[in-house]
Amino acid sequence: MTALTTREPGVAIARRAARELCDALGIPLLRPARPGSVGLLPPPIVLRAADGWVHPGPPTAWDDFTAMVDALGGDLSTLAAEAVDAEAGAWRLPAVAVRAAPAAAPRVLFPDARVQLGGARVVVLGATWAAPLTGLVLATLGAHVVRVTHPSRPDPFPLRDALMRDQEEVPLDLGDDAQRDQFEELLDGAHLLVDGTTPRVLANVGLADPPLSVVRISAFAHEDRPGYGVAAECRGGWASRYDPPRLGRSSVADPVAGLLAGLVAANVLLSGRDRARERVSLEDAVGHLFSVEARGG
């Protein structure tokens, strides 16, 4: 099989999408939003299954992926890709089938005028890349943003300091009763929570339904299992733009999802809605990339 050479490079499309979203928000192109600028891990891989391809997740998940395949019989080439995907969901692994169908593009509501969020108070929970970028977007628009980080598990993302710009950092361990109380106090004084964790994180501390508006950032459009940008690109058809599937060293979905979530969060804050619930996924970002690619330009 040969690569489909007519495709525009994915990084170029993601840069165009990032520029459009920043223009819509009336902010300069955020440097940390540049897709493909940082390679966190070795190049991601896809593996042959019986009827297609599977992405086993990042190297940190490969031992668990191997154990899962062993439990299924030990020979990936005899297993259907979607069966492996379903089993990975049960194991709560970021391994996914590489699908050909493109993800659906989300509805994007652009503001009518320059966005100004002075006076808005936002709490951001989540690490490595999309949620922190959403926090930076909202801070750039004038909101007071508090980033909640774990005191003993720092964000490993190389751009973490750049993404923290103009925000207040509050290290809290939500597993500690006193620090969980501090987190609830932060929420009591905020208008919006940007939650980049899986739902069980807040559920485990009794905050499954926080008493304020929430914008959730998930990996997948219709599942809450763990995942990351490259897995969403496999699920959302982005990897299948080439034959055989091809993945970049770093995610193009993450920065676009962070900007989309910033736009959604700004709209929630401007609307004044109380206890709004919005969801933006990395898979949605893949759908948006397809729409940008289709428009060309």
PDB file of C-alpha atoms in Angstrom:
ATOM      1  CA  MET A   1       0.000   0.000   0.000  1.00  0.00           C
ATOM      2  CA  THR A   2       1.155   3.551  -0.671  1.00  0.00           C
ATOM      3  CA  ALA A   3       0.469   6.805   1.111  1.00  0.00           C
ATOM      4  CA  LEU A   4      -2.218   9.038  -0.315  1.00  0.00           C
ATOM      5  CA  THR A   5       0.039  11.887  -1.448  1.00  0.00           C
ATOM      6  CA  THR A   6      -2.811  14.296  -2.241  1.00  0.00           C
ATOM      7  CA  ARG A   7      -3.470  14.946   1.470  1.00  0.00           C
ATOM      8  CA  GLU A   8      -2.367  18.230   2.989  1.00  0.00           C
ATOM      9  CA  PRO A   9      -0.104  17.635   6.022  1.00  0.00           C
ATOM     10  CA  GLY A  10      -2.179  17.405   9.189  1.00  0.00           C
ATOM     11  CA  VAL A  11      -0.009  19.876  11.107  1.00  0.00           C
ATOM     12  CA  ALA A  12      -0.636  22.556   8.467  1.00  0.00           C
ATOM     13  CA  ILE A  13      -4.402  22.023   8.751  1.00  0.00           C
ATOM     14  CA  ALA A  14      -4.252  22.175  12.544  1.00  0.00           C
ATOM     15  CA  ARG A  15      -2.272  25.419  12.433  1.00  0.00           C
ATOM     16  CA  ARG A  16      -4.907  26.909  10.141  1.00  0.00           C
ATOM     17  CA  ALA A  17      -7.665  25.753  12.488  1.00  0.00           C
ATOM     18  CA  ALA A  18      -5.832  27.244  15.484  1.00  0.00           C
ATOM     19  CA  ARG A  19      -5.393  30.553  13.686  1.00  0.00           C
ATOM     20  CA  GLU A  20      -9.102  30.717  12.774  1.00  0.00           C
ATOM     21  CA  LEU A  21     -10.197  29.970  16.337  1.00  0.00           C
ATOM     22  CA  CYS A  22      -7.830  32.534  17.843  1.00  0.00           C
ATOM     23  CA  ASP A  23      -9.053  35.114  15.314  1.00  0.00           C
ATOM     24  CA  ALA A  24     -12.668  34.347  16.263  1.00  0.00           C
ATOM     25  CA  LEU A  25     -11.846  34.942  19.920  1.00  0.00           C
ATOM     26  CA  GLY A  26      -9.948  38.134  19.132  1.00  0.00           C
ATOM     27  CA  ILE A  27      -6.665  36.923  20.606  1.00  0.00           C
ATOM     28  CA  PRO A  28      -3.231  36.491  19.040  1.00  0.00           C
ATOM     29  CA  LEU A  29      -2.228  33.033  17.884  1.00  0.00           C
ATOM     30  CA  LEU A  30      -1.092  31.423  21.133  1.00  0.00           C
ATOM     31  CA  ARG A  31       2.405  30.058  20.712  1.00  0.00           C
ATOM     32  CA  PRO A  32       1.806  26.973  22.863  1.00  0.00           C
ATOM     33  CA  ALA A  33      -1.140  26.142  20.585  1.00  0.00           C
ATOM     34  CA  ARG A  34       1.151  25.362  17.680  1.00  0.00           C
ATOM     35  CA  PRO A  35       0.449  21.719  16.821  1.00  0.00           C
ATOM     36  CA  GLY A  36       3.413  19.473  16.251  1.00  0.00           C
ATOM     37  CA  SER A  37       5.880  21.733  18.039  1.00  0.00           C
ATOM     38  CA  VAL A  38       6.702  19.250  20.779  1.00  0.00           C
ATOM     39  CA  GLY A  39       7.385  15.524  20.533  1.00  0.00           C
ATOM     40  CA  LEU A  40       6.570  14.003  23.900  1.00  0.00           C
ATOM     41  CA  LEU A  41       7.132  10.344  23.095  1.00  0.00           C
ATOM     42  CA  PRO A  42       8.583   8.078  20.412  1.00  0.00           C
ATOM     43  CA  PRO A  43       6.533   8.117  17.208  1.00  0.00           C
ATOM     44  CA  PRO A  44       3.145   6.445  17.875  1.00  0.00           C
ATOM     45  CA  ILE A  45       2.488   3.161  16.143  1.00  0.00           C
ATOM     46  CA  VAL A  46      -0.369   1.172  14.669  1.00  0.00           C
ATOM     47  CA  LEU A  47      -0.475  -2.631  14.663  1.00  0.00           C
ATOM     48  CA  ARG A  48      -2.173  -5.058  12.296  1.00  0.00           C
ATOM     49  CA  ALA A  49      -5.316  -6.781  13.529  1.00  0.00           C
ATOM     50  CA  ALA A  50      -7.301  -9.409  11.628  1.00  0.00           C
ATOM     51  CA  ASP A  51      -9.423  -6.868   9.768  1.00  0.00           C
ATOM     52  CA  GLY A  52      -7.656  -3.553  10.177  1.00  0.00           C
ATOM     53  CA  TRP A  53      -5.378  -1.606  12.480  1.00  0.00           C
ATOM     54  CA  VAL A  54      -5.100  -0.974  16.217  1.00  0.00           C
ATOM     55  CA  HIS A  55      -3.229   1.741  18.091  1.00  0.00           C
ATOM     56  CA  PRO A  56      -1.885   0.280  21.383  1.00  0.00           C
ATOM     57  CA  GLY A  57      -1.652   3.635  23.162  1.00  0.00           C
ATOM     58  CA  PRO A  58       1.513   5.362  24.386  1.00  0.00           C
ATOM     59  CA  PRO A  59       4.597   3.337  25.398  1.00  0.00           C
ATOM     60  CA  THR A  60       3.575   3.635  29.051  1.00  0.00           C
ATOM     61  CA  ALA A  61       0.518   1.485  28.257  1.00  0.00           C
ATOM     62  CA  TRP A  62       2.217  -1.175  26.136  1.00  0.00           C
ATOM     63  CA  ASP A  63       2.770  -3.683  28.970  1.00  0.00           C
ATOM     64  CA  ASP A  64      -0.929  -3.561  29.859  1.00  0.00           C
ATOM     65  CA  PHE A  65      -1.865  -3.761  26.181  1.00  0.00           C
ATOM     66  CA  THR A  66       0.288  -6.891  25.795  1.00  0.00           C
ATOM     67  CA  ALA A  67      -1.323  -8.442  28.867  1.00  0.00           C
ATOM     68  CA  MET A  68      -4.758  -7.717  27.422  1.00  0.00           C
ATOM     69  CA  VAL A  69      -3.891  -9.306  24.068  1.00  0.00           C
ATOM     70  CA  ASP A  70      -2.478 -12.345  25.895  1.00  0.00           C
ATOM     71  CA  ALA A  71      -5.773 -12.649  27.757  1.00  0.00           C
ATOM     72  CA  LEU A  72      -7.568 -12.622  24.380  1.00  0.00           C
ATOM     73  CA  GLY A  73      -5.428 -15.424  22.969  1.00  0.00           C
ATOM     74  CA  GLY A  74      -2.054 -13.827  22.418  1.00  0.00           C
ATOM     75  CA  ASP A  75      -2.204 -13.215  18.659  1.00  0.00           C
ATOM     76  CA  LEU A  76      -3.357  -9.736  17.636  1.00  0.00           C
ATOM     77  CA  SER A  77      -3.446 -10.716  13.952  1.00  0.00           C
ATOM     78  CA  THR A  78      -6.368 -13.065  14.651  1.00  0.00           C
ATOM     79  CA  LEU A  79      -8.457 -10.475  16.522  1.00  0.00           C
ATOM     80  CA  ALA A  80     -10.948  -8.015  15.067  1.00  0.00           C
ATOM     81  CA  ALA A  81      -9.869  -4.406  15.589  1.00  0.00           C
ATOM     82  CA  GLU A  82     -13.216  -3.366  17.114  1.00  0.00           C
ATOM     83  CA  ALA A  83     -13.114  -6.328  19.496  1.00  0.00           C
ATOM     84  CA  VAL A  84      -9.705  -5.191  20.719  1.00  0.00           C
ATOM     85  CA  ASP A  85     -11.069  -1.648  21.063  1.00  0.00           C
ATOM     86  CA  ALA A  86     -14.022  -2.870  23.148  1.00  0.00           C
ATOM     87  CA  GLU A  87     -11.796  -4.965  25.387  1.00  0.00           C
ATOM     88  CA  ALA A  88      -9.429  -2.044  25.877  1.00  0.00           C
ATOM     89  CA  GLY A  89     -12.419  -0.031  27.057  1.00  0.00           C
ATOM     90  CA  ALA A  90     -13.173  -2.695  29.658  1.00  0.00           C
ATOM     91  CA  TRP A  91      -9.530  -2.619  30.762  1.00  0.00           C
ATOM     92  CA  ARG A  92      -9.639   1.206  30.758  1.00  0.00           C
ATOM     93  CA  LEU A  93      -6.726   1.394  28.338  1.00  0.00           C
ATOM     94  CA  PRO A  94      -6.189   4.093  25.654  1.00  0.00           C
ATOM     95  CA  ALA A  95      -5.795   1.431  22.927  1.00  0.00           C
ATOM     96  CA  VAL A  96      -8.270   1.922  20.065  1.00  0.00           C
ATOM     97  CA  ALA A  97      -9.253   0.664  16.658  1.00  0.00           C
ATOM     98  CA  VAL A  98      -8.169   2.840  13.751  1.00  0.00           C
ATOM     99  CA  ARG A  99     -11.432   3.805  12.093  1.00  0.00           C
ATOM    100  CA  ALA A 100     -11.900   5.083   8.570  1.00  0.00           C
ATOM    101  CA  ALA A 101     -15.077   7.117   9.079  1.00  0.00           C
ATOM    102  CA  PRO A 102     -14.314  10.780   9.830  1.00  0.00           C
ATOM    103  CA  ALA A 103     -15.500  12.183  13.144  1.00  0.00           C
ATOM    104  CA  ALA A 104     -18.457  14.545  13.015  1.00  0.00           C
ATOM    105  CA  ALA A 105     -17.637  18.231  13.107  1.00  0.00           C
ATOM    106  CA  PRO A 106     -19.001  20.003  16.200  1.00  0.00           C
ATOM    107  CA  ARG A 107     -21.216  23.032  15.898  1.00  0.00           C
ATOM    108  CA  VAL A 108     -19.013  26.075  16.480  1.00  0.00           C
ATOM    109  CA  LEU A 109     -20.681  29.298  17.660  1.00  0.00           C
ATOM    110  CA  PHE A 110     -18.449  32.279  16.963  1.00  0.00           C
ATOM    111  CA  PRO A 111     -19.008  35.424  19.059  1.00  0.00           C
ATOM    112  CA  ASP A 112     -20.503  38.509  17.429  1.00  0.00           C
ATOM    113  CA  ALA A 113     -17.959  40.872  18.965  1.00  0.00           C
ATOM    114  CA  ARG A 114     -14.617  40.830  20.696  1.00  0.00           C
ATOM    115  CA  VAL A 115     -14.767  38.589  23.764  1.00  0.00           C
ATOM    116  CA  GLN A 116     -14.012  40.253  27.101  1.00  0.00           C
ATOM    117  CA  LEU A 117     -14.163  38.134  30.242  1.00  0.00           C
ATOM    118  CA  GLY A 118     -12.968  40.578  32.890  1.00  0.00           C
ATOM    119  CA  GLY A 119     -14.549  39.632  36.216  1.00  0.00           C
ATOM    120  CA  ALA A 120     -15.128  35.988  35.276  1.00  0.00           C
ATOM    121  CA  ARG A 121     -13.615  33.437  37.657  1.00  0.00           C
ATOM    122  CA  VAL A 122     -12.615  30.048  36.289  1.00  0.00           C
ATOM    123  CA  VAL A 123     -11.109  26.910  37.839  1.00  0.00           C
ATOM    124  CA  VAL A 124      -9.199  24.528  35.550  1.00  0.00           C
ATOM    125  CA  LEU A 125      -8.573  20.901  36.486  1.00  0.00           C
ATOM    126  CA  GLY A 126      -6.493  18.693  34.204  1.00  0.00           C
ATOM    127  CA  ALA A 127      -3.044  18.315  32.684  1.00  0.00           C
ATOM    128  CA  THR A 128      -1.315  17.837  29.348  1.00  0.00           C
ATOM    129  CA  TRP A 129      -2.475  19.941  26.841  1.00  0.00           C
ATOM    130  CA  ALA A 130      -6.085  20.657  26.002  1.00  0.00           C
ATOM    131  CA  ALA A 131      -7.416  21.727  29.433  1.00  0.00           C
ATOM    132  CA  PRO A 132      -4.363  23.882  30.287  1.00  0.00           C
ATOM    133  CA  LEU A 133      -4.622  25.543  26.874  1.00  0.00           C
ATOM    134  CA  THR A 134      -8.286  26.325  27.573  1.00  0.00           C
ATOM    135  CA  GLY A 135      -7.180  27.994  30.791  1.00  0.00           C
ATOM    136  CA  LEU A 136      -4.638  30.082  28.892  1.00  0.00           C
ATOM    137  CA  VAL A 137      -7.295  31.119  26.354  1.00  0.00           C
ATOM    138  CA  LEU A 138      -9.654  32.295  29.098  1.00  0.00           C
ATOM    139  CA  ALA A 139      -6.868  34.123  30.953  1.00  0.00           C
ATOM    140  CA  THR A 140      -5.881  35.853  27.706  1.00  0.00           C
ATOM    141  CA  LEU A 141      -9.506  36.992  27.403  1.00  0.00           C
ATOM    142  CA  GLY A 142      -9.347  38.579  30.852  1.00  0.00           C
ATOM    143  CA  ALA A 143     -10.764  35.914  33.157  1.00  0.00           C
ATOM    144  CA  HIS A 144      -9.176  35.163  36.518  1.00  0.00           C
ATOM    145  CA  VAL A 145      -8.102  31.550  36.055  1.00  0.00           C
ATOM    146  CA  VAL A 146      -7.007  29.216  38.837  1.00  0.00           C
ATOM    147  CA  ARG A 147      -5.172  26.094  37.703  1.00  0.00           C
ATOM    148  CA  VAL A 148      -5.471  23.248  40.207  1.00  0.00           C
ATOM    149  CA  THR A 149      -2.426  20.983  40.020  1.00  0.00           C
ATOM    150  CA  HIS A 150      -1.366  17.948  42.029  1.00  0.00           C
ATOM    151  CA  PRO A 151       1.337  18.831  44.573  1.00  0.00           C
ATOM    152  CA  SER A 152       3.352  15.634  44.075  1.00  0.00           C
ATOM    153  CA  ARG A 153       2.531  14.739  40.449  1.00  0.00           C
ATOM    154  CA  PRO A 154       3.608  17.656  38.253  1.00  0.00           C
ATOM    155  CA  ASP A 155       2.352  17.865  34.692  1.00  0.00           C
ATOM    156  CA  PRO A 156       5.043  16.153  32.535  1.00  0.00           C
ATOM    157  CA  PHE A 157       4.172  18.211  29.437  1.00  0.00           C
ATOM    158  CA  PRO A 158       7.147  20.339  28.297  1.00  0.00           C
ATOM    159  CA  LEU A 159       4.873  23.326  27.565  1.00  0.00           C
ATOM    160  CA  ARG A 160       3.315  23.299  31.043  1.00  0.00           C
ATOM    161  CA  ASP A 161       4.987  26.563  32.134  1.00  0.00           C
ATOM    162  CA  ALA A 162       3.987  28.406  28.959  1.00  0.00           C
ATOM    163  CA  LEU A 163       0.422  27.150  29.340  1.00  0.00           C
ATOM    164  CA  MET A 164       0.332  28.440  32.940  1.00  0.00           C
ATOM    165  CA  ARG A 165       0.956  32.048  31.848  1.00  0.00           C
ATOM    166  CA  ASP A 166      -1.200  34.733  33.506  1.00  0.00           C
ATOM    167  CA  GLN A 167      -2.937  32.214  35.766  1.00  0.00           C
ATOM    168  CA  GLU A 168      -2.894  31.408  39.472  1.00  0.00           C
ATOM    169  CA  GLU A 169      -1.621  27.932  40.360  1.00  0.00           C
ATOM    170  CA  VAL A 170      -3.046  26.183  43.425  1.00  0.00           C
ATOM    171  CA  PRO A 171      -1.548  22.754  44.226  1.00  0.00           C
ATOM    172  CA  LEU A 172      -4.197  20.504  45.799  1.00  0.00           C
ATOM    173  CA  ASP A 173      -4.439  16.785  46.463  1.00  0.00           C
ATOM    174  CA  LEU A 174      -8.159  16.027  46.160  1.00  0.00           C
ATOM    175  CA  GLY A 175      -7.623  12.799  48.062  1.00  0.00           C
ATOM    176  CA  ASP A 176      -6.851  14.814  51.182  1.00  0.00           C
ATOM    177  CA  ASP A 177      -9.972  15.918  53.085  1.00  0.00           C
ATOM    178  CA  ALA A 178      -8.676  19.379  53.989  1.00  0.00           C
ATOM    179  CA  GLN A 179      -7.408  20.082  50.494  1.00  0.00           C
ATOM    180  CA  ARG A 180     -10.644  18.802  48.989  1.00  0.00           C
ATOM    181  CA  ASP A 181     -12.434  21.360  51.140  1.00  0.00           C
ATOM    182  CA  GLN A 182     -10.140  24.045  49.698  1.00  0.00           C
ATOM    183  CA  PHE A 183     -11.076  22.873  46.200  1.00  0.00           C
ATOM    184  CA  GLU A 184     -14.775  23.164  47.027  1.00  0.00           C
ATOM    185  CA  GLU A 185     -14.163  26.686  48.301  1.00  0.00           C
ATOM    186  CA  LEU A 186     -12.536  27.538  44.970  1.00  0.00           C
ATOM    187  CA  LEU A 187     -15.588  26.208  43.140  1.00  0.00           C
ATOM    188  CA  ASP A 188     -17.930  28.167  45.403  1.00  0.00           C
ATOM    189  CA  GLY A 189     -16.235  31.389  44.302  1.00  0.00           C
ATOM    190  CA  ALA A 190     -16.054  30.521  40.591  1.00  0.00           C
ATOM    191  CA  HIS A 191     -18.387  30.884  37.618  1.00  0.00           C
ATOM    192  CA  LEU A 192     -17.014  27.956  35.606  1.00  0.00           C
ATOM    193  CA  LEU A 193     -15.046  24.728  35.987  1.00  0.00           C
ATOM    194  CA  VAL A 194     -13.003  23.441  33.055  1.00  0.00           C
ATOM    195  CA  ASP A 195     -12.596  19.731  33.803  1.00  0.00           C
ATOM    196  CA  GLY A 196     -10.027  17.826  31.774  1.00  0.00           C
ATOM    197  CA  THR A 197     -10.179  14.658  33.890  1.00  0.00           C
ATOM    198  CA  THR A 198     -12.295  11.527  33.566  1.00  0.00           C
ATOM    199  CA  PRO A 199     -15.653  11.735  35.434  1.00  0.00           C
ATOM    200  CA  ARG A 200     -14.558   9.334  38.147  1.00  0.00           C
ATOM    201  CA  VAL A 201     -11.967  11.832  39.433  1.00  0.00           C
ATOM    202  CA  LEU A 202     -14.626  14.222  40.747  1.00  0.00           C
ATOM    203  CA  ALA A 203     -17.051  11.388  41.509  1.00  0.00           C
ATOM    204  CA  ASN A 204     -14.460   9.811  43.802  1.00  0.00           C
ATOM    205  CA  VAL A 205     -14.415  12.974  45.937  1.00  0.00           C
ATOM    206  CA  GLY A 206     -18.179  13.424  46.002  1.00  0.00           C
ATOM    207  CA  LEU A 207     -18.331  16.122  43.306  1.00  0.00           C
ATOM    208  CA  ALA A 208     -19.903  14.271  40.401  1.00  0.00           C
ATOM    209  CA  ASP A 209     -22.273  17.222  39.906  1.00  0.00           C
ATOM    210  CA  PRO A 210     -20.369  20.409  40.803  1.00  0.00           C
ATOM    211  CA  PRO A 211     -22.562  23.412  41.761  1.00  0.00           C
ATOM    212  CA  LEU A 212     -21.482  25.640  38.868  1.00  0.00           C
ATOM    213  CA  SER A 213     -21.188  25.586  35.080  1.00  0.00           C
ATOM    214  CA  VAL A 214     -18.830  22.917  33.737  1.00  0.00           C
ATOM    215  CA  VAL A 215     -17.040  22.465  30.421  1.00  0.00           C
ATOM    216  CA  ARG A 216     -15.704  18.915  30.259  1.00  0.00           C
ATOM    217  CA  ILE A 217     -12.866  17.983  27.931  1.00  0.00           C
ATOM    218  CA  SER A 218     -12.812  14.278  27.113  1.00  0.00           C
ATOM    219  CA  ALA A 219     -10.829  12.123  24.728  1.00  0.00           C
ATOM    220  CA  PHE A 220     -13.794  10.585  22.929  1.00  0.00           C
ATOM    221  CA  ALA A 221     -17.135  11.988  21.848  1.00  0.00           C
ATOM    222  CA  HIS A 222     -19.314   9.234  23.309  1.00  0.00           C
ATOM    223  CA  GLU A 223     -17.132   7.476  25.897  1.00  0.00           C
ATOM    224  CA  ASP A 224     -15.589   8.548  29.172  1.00  0.00           C
ATOM    225  CA  ARG A 225     -12.722   6.076  29.237  1.00  0.00           C
ATOM    226  CA  PRO A 226      -9.131   7.375  29.386  1.00  0.00           C
ATOM    227  CA  GLY A 227      -7.565   8.492  26.134  1.00  0.00           C
ATOM    228  CA  TYR A 228      -5.349  11.094  24.576  1.00  0.00           C
ATOM    229  CA  GLY A 229      -4.953  13.050  21.358  1.00  0.00           C
ATOM    230  CA  VAL A 230      -3.372  10.376  19.169  1.00  0.00           C
ATOM    231  CA  ALA A 231      -6.015   7.819  20.211  1.00  0.00           C
ATOM    232  CA  ALA A 232      -8.750  10.306  19.267  1.00  0.00           C
ATOM    233  CA  GLU A 233      -7.060  10.824  15.894  1.00  0.00           C
ATOM    234  CA  CYS A 234      -7.228   7.057  15.327  1.00  0.00           C
ATOM    235  CA  ARG A 235     -10.853   6.826  16.428  1.00  0.00           C
ATOM    236  CA  GLY A 236     -11.865   9.926  14.482  1.00  0.00           C
ATOM    237  CA  GLY A 237     -10.464   8.837  11.113  1.00  0.00           C
ATOM    238  CA  TRP A 238      -7.516  11.242  11.025  1.00  0.00           C
ATOM    239  CA  ALA A 239      -4.906   8.476  10.920  1.00  0.00           C
ATOM    240  CA  SER A 240      -6.805   6.863   8.030  1.00  0.00           C
ATOM    241  CA  ARG A 241      -6.255   9.887   5.804  1.00  0.00           C
ATOM    242  CA  TYR A 242      -3.237   7.833   4.696  1.00  0.00           C
ATOM    243  CA  ASP A 243      -2.947   4.211   3.661  1.00  0.00           C
ATOM    244  CA  PRO A 244      -1.493   2.593   5.710  1.00  0.00           C
ATOM    245  CA  PRO A 245      -2.570   4.760   8.675  1.00  0.00           C
ATOM    246  CA  ARG A 246      -0.101   7.410   9.728  1.00  0.00           C
ATOM    247  CA  LEU A 247       0.291   9.216  13.052  1.00  0.00           C
ATOM    248  CA  GLY A 248       2.351  12.265  13.903  1.00  0.00           C
ATOM    249  CA  ARG A 249       4.849  12.402  16.756  1.00  0.00           C
ATOM    250  CA  SER A 250       2.608  14.810  18.671  1.00  0.00           C
ATOM    251  CA  SER A 251      -1.130  15.346  18.706  1.00  0.00           C
ATOM    252  CA  VAL A 252      -2.930  17.761  16.408  1.00  0.00           C
ATOM    253  CA  ALA A 253      -6.240  17.131  18.206  1.00  0.00           C
ATOM    254  CA  ASP A 254      -5.153  18.441  21.625  1.00  0.00           C
ATOM    255  CA  PRO A 255      -4.428  22.082  20.759  1.00  0.00           C
ATOM    256  CA  VAL A 256      -7.514  22.379  18.562  1.00  0.00           C
ATOM    257  CA  ALA A 257      -9.666  20.850  21.325  1.00  0.00           C
ATOM    258  CA  GLY A 258      -8.202  23.316  23.822  1.00  0.00           C
ATOM    259  CA  LEU A 259      -9.120  26.248  21.609  1.00  0.00           C
ATOM    260  CA  LEU A 260     -12.595  24.851  20.872  1.00  0.00           C
ATOM    261  CA  ALA A 261     -13.176  24.392  24.599  1.00  0.00           C
ATOM    262  CA  GLY A 262     -12.001  27.969  25.156  1.00  0.00           C
ATOM    263  CA  LEU A 263     -14.602  29.179  22.684  1.00  0.00           C
ATOM    264  CA  VAL A 264     -17.334  27.052  24.293  1.00  0.00           C
ATOM    265  CA  ALA A 265     -16.329  28.229  27.779  1.00  0.00           C
ATOM    266  CA  ALA A 266     -16.334  31.872  26.683  1.00  0.00           C
ATOM    267  CA  ASN A 267     -19.845  31.453  25.269  1.00  0.00           C
ATOM    268  CA  VAL A 268     -21.032  29.889  28.549  1.00  0.00           C
ATOM    269  CA  LEU A 269     -19.566  32.765  30.578  1.00  0.00           C
ATOM    270  CA  LEU A 270     -21.001  35.415  28.257  1.00  0.00           C
ATOM    271  CA  SER A 271     -24.449  33.811  28.316  1.00  0.00           C
ATOM    272  CA  GLY A 272     -24.657  33.940  32.098  1.00  0.00           C
ATOM    273  CA  ARG A 273     -26.123  30.436  32.175  1.00  0.00           C
ATOM    274  CA  ASP A 274     -26.211  28.838  35.617  1.00  0.00           C
ATOM    275  CA  ARG A 275     -24.945  25.271  35.989  1.00  0.00           C
ATOM    276  CA  ALA A 276     -24.480  24.817  32.241  1.00  0.00           C
ATOM    277  CA  ARG A 277     -23.036  21.479  31.123  1.00  0.00           C
ATOM    278  CA  GLU A 278     -20.930  21.390  27.959  1.00  0.00           C
ATOM    279  CA  ARG A 279     -18.622  18.725  26.572  1.00  0.00           C
ATOM    280  CA  VAL A 280     -15.772  19.094  24.083  1.00  0.00           C
ATOM    281  CA  SER A 281     -13.797  16.042  23.014  1.00  0.00           C
ATOM    282  CA  LEU A 282     -10.523  15.496  21.229  1.00  0.00           C
ATOM    283  CA  GLU A 283     -12.575  13.473  18.765  1.00  0.00           C
ATOM    284  CA  ASP A 284     -14.714  16.605  18.171  1.00  0.00           C
ATOM    285  CA  ALA A 285     -11.482  18.434  17.385  1.00  0.00           C
ATOM    286  CA  VAL A 286     -10.687  15.813  14.745  1.00  0.00           C
ATOM    287  CA  GLY A 287     -14.093  16.453  13.187  1.00  0.00           C
ATOM    288  CA  HIS A 288     -13.334  20.165  13.185  1.00  0.00           C
ATOM    289  CA  LEU A 289     -10.019  19.493  11.453  1.00  0.00           C
ATOM    290  CA  PHE A 290     -11.836  17.570   8.727  1.00  0.00           C
ATOM    291  CA  SER A 291     -14.157  20.528   8.215  1.00  0.00           C
ATOM    292  CA  VAL A 292     -11.199  22.928   7.965  1.00  0.00           C
ATOM    293  CA  GLU A 293      -9.499  20.601   5.497  1.00  0.00           C
ATOM    294  CA  ALA A 294     -12.661  20.402   3.383  1.00  0.00           C
ATOM    295  CA  ARG A 295     -12.892  24.207   3.196  1.00  0.00           C
ATOM    296  CA  GLY A 296      -9.287  24.498   2.048  1.00  0.00           C
ATOM    297  CA  GLY A 297      -7.660  27.898   1.886  1.00  0.00           C
TER     298      GLY A 297
END
